[in-house]
Amino acid sequence: MKLRLRMGWAVAWREWRELIRSPQFFVVLCLVLILSPLSLLVGTRDYQARLEEHQTLREEKQELLEDPRYRETFGFNTPFRQRELETLRVLRPPRALSVLCRGLDAHLPKYWDFSVAGISPGPAPFTVDRLADTFHHFDFDYLVFTGFGLLAVLLGYGSVVGESRAGTLRSALSHPLPRWLFLLGKLAGGTGVLVISLLLSLAVVVSVGVMWELPLMQPQALARLPWLAAVWMLYLLCVYAGALMISSLAGLRRTALLASLVGWLVLVFVMPSAATLIARSLSPAASPHSVLLRVEKMQKELADRMEPELGRIYRQVTGLGEGVVRSSAEEPVEAELRAAFTPVAEDYLRQRGALAQDVYGEYQRRLQRQRRIADGLLWFSPAALASKLSADLAGTGDTTLASAYEAQVEAYQARLREALFDDPPLVPFRNTTASAHLRFRQAPPYADLPRFQAPPSNPSIASGTLLTLISVLAYWVAFMTAAFYSFSRRDVS
Amino acid sequence: MIETRNLTIRYPNGALAVDSLNLLVEPGEIYCLLGANGAGKTSTVNSLLGFVTPLVGEALINGIPVAERPLEAKKHVAYLDEKISFYESFTARENLRFFATLAERERLTDNQLDHAMRLVGLPEDCFSRRVADLRQGIRQKLGLAACILRQSPAMVLDEPLSDLDPRDLDDLAELLLELRDQGKAILLSTQDIFQAKQMADRVGILKEGRKVLERTRRDLQFESLERIYLGYMRGESGLFADSNAAAARQAAGEGRIS
């Protein structure tokens, strides 16, 4: 056993030294080390710009809430008047670790508005920083998935086939060295090089962060950093094991290089885009804006039908003529007016609710189907899974946490519908040219409306993350097993 | 010792590489396996190292069947081939240390490694030089140093002396003879009749996977190995059977024809 350990260590040590000295390692590592602080700089500027913007939005909302005109809600106009909309607005703060891994921060809108017509997402986070705009998705996470990923491919592709072509494989295996131990040693050596490179790069990032007192240095953010590093390492191990597998199968170095690069490019760059494209083509959905316009148009048609009907009732009960609305005429017949209005108004509300439900329901179903298809396809890419995992662990969530966020937003709309939209305090009517509202109940103050709750780190999110982690590990094990199997069958004669 | 019993190996295309080969290399003996390209020499060597599995028969090192217990068998055999391959970016000493570790040797000191290199006549200035900077003859000597460090009782050498200049060739031949005298069983596969004649205690000629002839050093005092070998290569096997030689062989009583 001790001898075996020494042999394995010798192979690992030799591999480590060989890789450390290789020109491809030097070139790619230098490139990554230069880009690491740059990615941090871009991420920080982007984060700070979004943080400032978020604070401005918060202050504006606070001012609105304190404005006596908006202390009470109204709740039937479609959509609410702009200022009313903004009082119901849910703001999403940027996360500190988005400096390294933008995840959800880059994909979800910076706020959502809620109305009878449904959820209206705000614009995607944008940055005022020109540099960050240029590298829109350029963060440290991206650098790991591309730069370090490429490094893992370059270190792994020639590992076996290179030795086979050089004849050293035959020399080594003529010794009492089990093949599995030889490959394990190589894997350990390559892993060591990748660990050192990643740690070096992280050290550069943290040093820059300390020097510039960047938000990354918050204790909560730093505590997550080891987890992130572990996920990045797991991804790199997957790529390295994949390259090692191809190296064990290939007969020529250039074949191994080509196959490894193509495989890696497909997994990292092609599959995520292809998954989105396939999902969109299989379950096409209109843009949120056009859905909103469609709902508004249908609701206007309904209003054109129902509100004049309510106006007719208004004329009958109050005895006023066409085009006249007068509150002094309503007061004596208020009870009668409400009784006459109620069945028609209820029918109006029911139709209106059903209409929004139909259009939005269909839209949501299509979106969910899109997401299911895309998510399903992305399970075939360990890179996509690892990316999802890193974003979830960074707390900036890419899919698991983003889905939870979106579910929470939908739940909030449902709660608002129940509390306000389905039973509006004011019912509109139209007496030919004059439009007015009949107050059915006292409008609830904003303070009494349901509050939005950001998705908690609940067990369902944790189990989603765990499942992703297990899947990435399974990919690594599968690649390793394939590498060991193909190497055990490799002809060295 | 090195032994093959009825060893039969088939190429992946189905053709026979080695056909019912029986050979035995005793300790303190150099056995030269002589044959042209494709005669089956390397396939035989591969089977002795466990790189190919025989179709029929077996290869044994120190009585251990290689196909069944390859790792155990490889503990008792050192291997050197024509293009002995070392890690080019490492020094001669680093390569020796690495391969000695793979051979399950205890951790060797620099002095022990240097001693092995001196033993094979490697110039001192080569010890710390990268293998990429060493010429072929020096690499072959380094390969032999690696074999010596393995301290195995058997050695399998696959055309180790080709592409060497006469001086290196002479040095290596001398070294092999020394190793033989130390009691090692050495199987030397070669195409070079003169090397075989110079070093072998026994010579076996392989043709199309079959051992067509085996001669001892004593037999070859009465026969011309060159003529016999060339005769076989040209398909004129009767060439070797000149009457004088046959009579001499009979008188010696040791000639064997397989």
Short mmCIF file of C-alpha atoms in Angstrom, two decimals, chain A residues 2-4 6-19 21 163 165-180 182 186 490-493, chain B residues 12 42 45-46 49-52 70-72 74-75 77 79 81 83-91 94 98-108 130 146 150 158:
data_model
loop_
_atom_site.label_atom_id
_atom_site.label_comp_id
_atom_site.label_asym_id
_atom_site.label_seq_id
_atom_site.Cartn_x
_atom_site.Cartn_y
_atom_site.Cartn_z
CA LYS A 2 2.80 2.37 0.96
CA LEU A 3 4.61 1.52 -2.27
CA ARG A 4 1.43 2.13 -4.26
CA ARG A 6 4.59 6.41 -3.45
CA MET A 7 4.09 5.38 -7.06
CA GLY A 8 0.86 7.36 -7.35
CA TRP A 9 2.48 10.36 -5.73
CA ALA A 10 5.45 10.11 -8.13
CA VAL A 11 3.11 10.12 -11.14
CA ALA A 12 1.10 13.02 -9.71
CA TRP A 13 4.19 15.03 -8.85
CA ARG A 14 5.72 14.45 -12.28
CA GLU A 15 2.47 15.42 -13.99
CA TRP A 16 2.18 18.54 -11.85
CA ARG A 17 5.70 19.65 -12.70
CA GLU A 18 5.24 18.89 -16.37
CA LEU A 19 1.99 20.88 -16.56
CA ARG A 21 6.20 24.12 -16.97
CA GLU A 163 2.56 10.15 -23.44
CA ARG A 165 2.85 9.21 -28.80
CA ALA A 166 6.08 10.03 -26.96
CA GLY A 167 6.48 6.41 -25.81
CA THR A 168 6.69 7.30 -22.12
CA LEU A 169 3.36 5.58 -21.51
CA ARG A 170 4.91 2.30 -22.61
CA SER A 171 7.97 2.93 -20.46
CA ALA A 172 5.85 3.69 -17.41
CA LEU A 173 3.47 0.77 -17.86
CA SER A 174 6.33 -1.69 -18.27
CA HIS A 175 6.74 -1.18 -14.51
CA PRO A 176 4.54 -2.86 -11.90
CA LEU A 177 2.27 0.17 -11.98
CA PRO A 178 -1.49 -0.45 -12.25
CA ARG A 179 -3.11 1.55 -15.01
CA TRP A 180 -5.72 3.00 -12.70
CA PHE A 182 -1.20 5.90 -13.35
CA LYS A 186 -2.25 12.14 -13.59
CA ARG A 490 -6.00 1.43 -24.42
CA ASP A 491 -3.56 -0.44 -26.61
CA VAL A 492 0.02 0.37 -25.65
CA SER A 493 1.59 -2.37 -27.73
CA PRO B 12 -6.29 -7.26 -34.45
CA THR B 42 7.91 -7.05 -30.64
CA VAL B 45 8.13 -8.72 -26.06
CA ASN B 46 4.65 -7.19 -25.65
CA LEU B 49 5.20 -7.15 -20.56
CA GLY B 50 1.49 -7.89 -20.44
CA PHE B 51 0.68 -5.39 -23.22
CA VAL B 52 -1.01 -8.08 -25.31
CA PRO B 70 0.95 -8.89 -14.88
CA LEU B 71 1.91 -6.58 -12.02
CA GLU B 72 3.67 -9.31 -10.10
CA LYS B 74 6.59 -6.98 -14.10
CA LYS B 75 8.32 -6.70 -10.74
CA VAL B 77 11.60 -7.78 -15.47
CA TYR B 79 12.49 -3.38 -20.23
CA ASP B 81 13.38 -0.57 -26.26
CA LYS B 83 13.50 4.44 -28.74
CA ILE B 84 13.76 4.41 -25.00
CA SER B 85 11.38 7.11 -23.92
CA PHE B 86 12.04 9.48 -21.07
CA TYR B 87 10.28 12.67 -20.09
CA GLU B 88 12.14 15.21 -22.15
CA SER B 89 11.63 18.24 -19.95
CA PHE B 90 13.14 16.44 -16.97
CA THR B 91 16.79 15.82 -16.25
CA GLU B 94 14.86 13.12 -12.35
CA PHE B 98 10.78 8.63 -11.32
CA PHE B 99 11.18 5.27 -13.02
CA ALA B 100 12.94 3.79 -9.98
CA THR B 101 9.93 4.75 -7.88
CA LEU B 102 7.64 3.03 -10.39
CA ALA B 103 9.86 -0.02 -10.06
CA GLU B 104 9.03 -0.08 -6.34
CA ARG B 105 12.56 0.84 -5.30
CA GLU B 106 12.93 2.57 -1.99
CA ARG B 107 13.70 6.26 -2.23
CA LEU B 108 17.09 6.51 -3.89
CA ARG B 130 17.35 17.68 -19.66
CA ALA B 146 17.12 2.63 -15.40
CA ARG B 150 15.23 -1.94 -11.20
CA ASP B 158 13.65 -4.72 -27.86
#
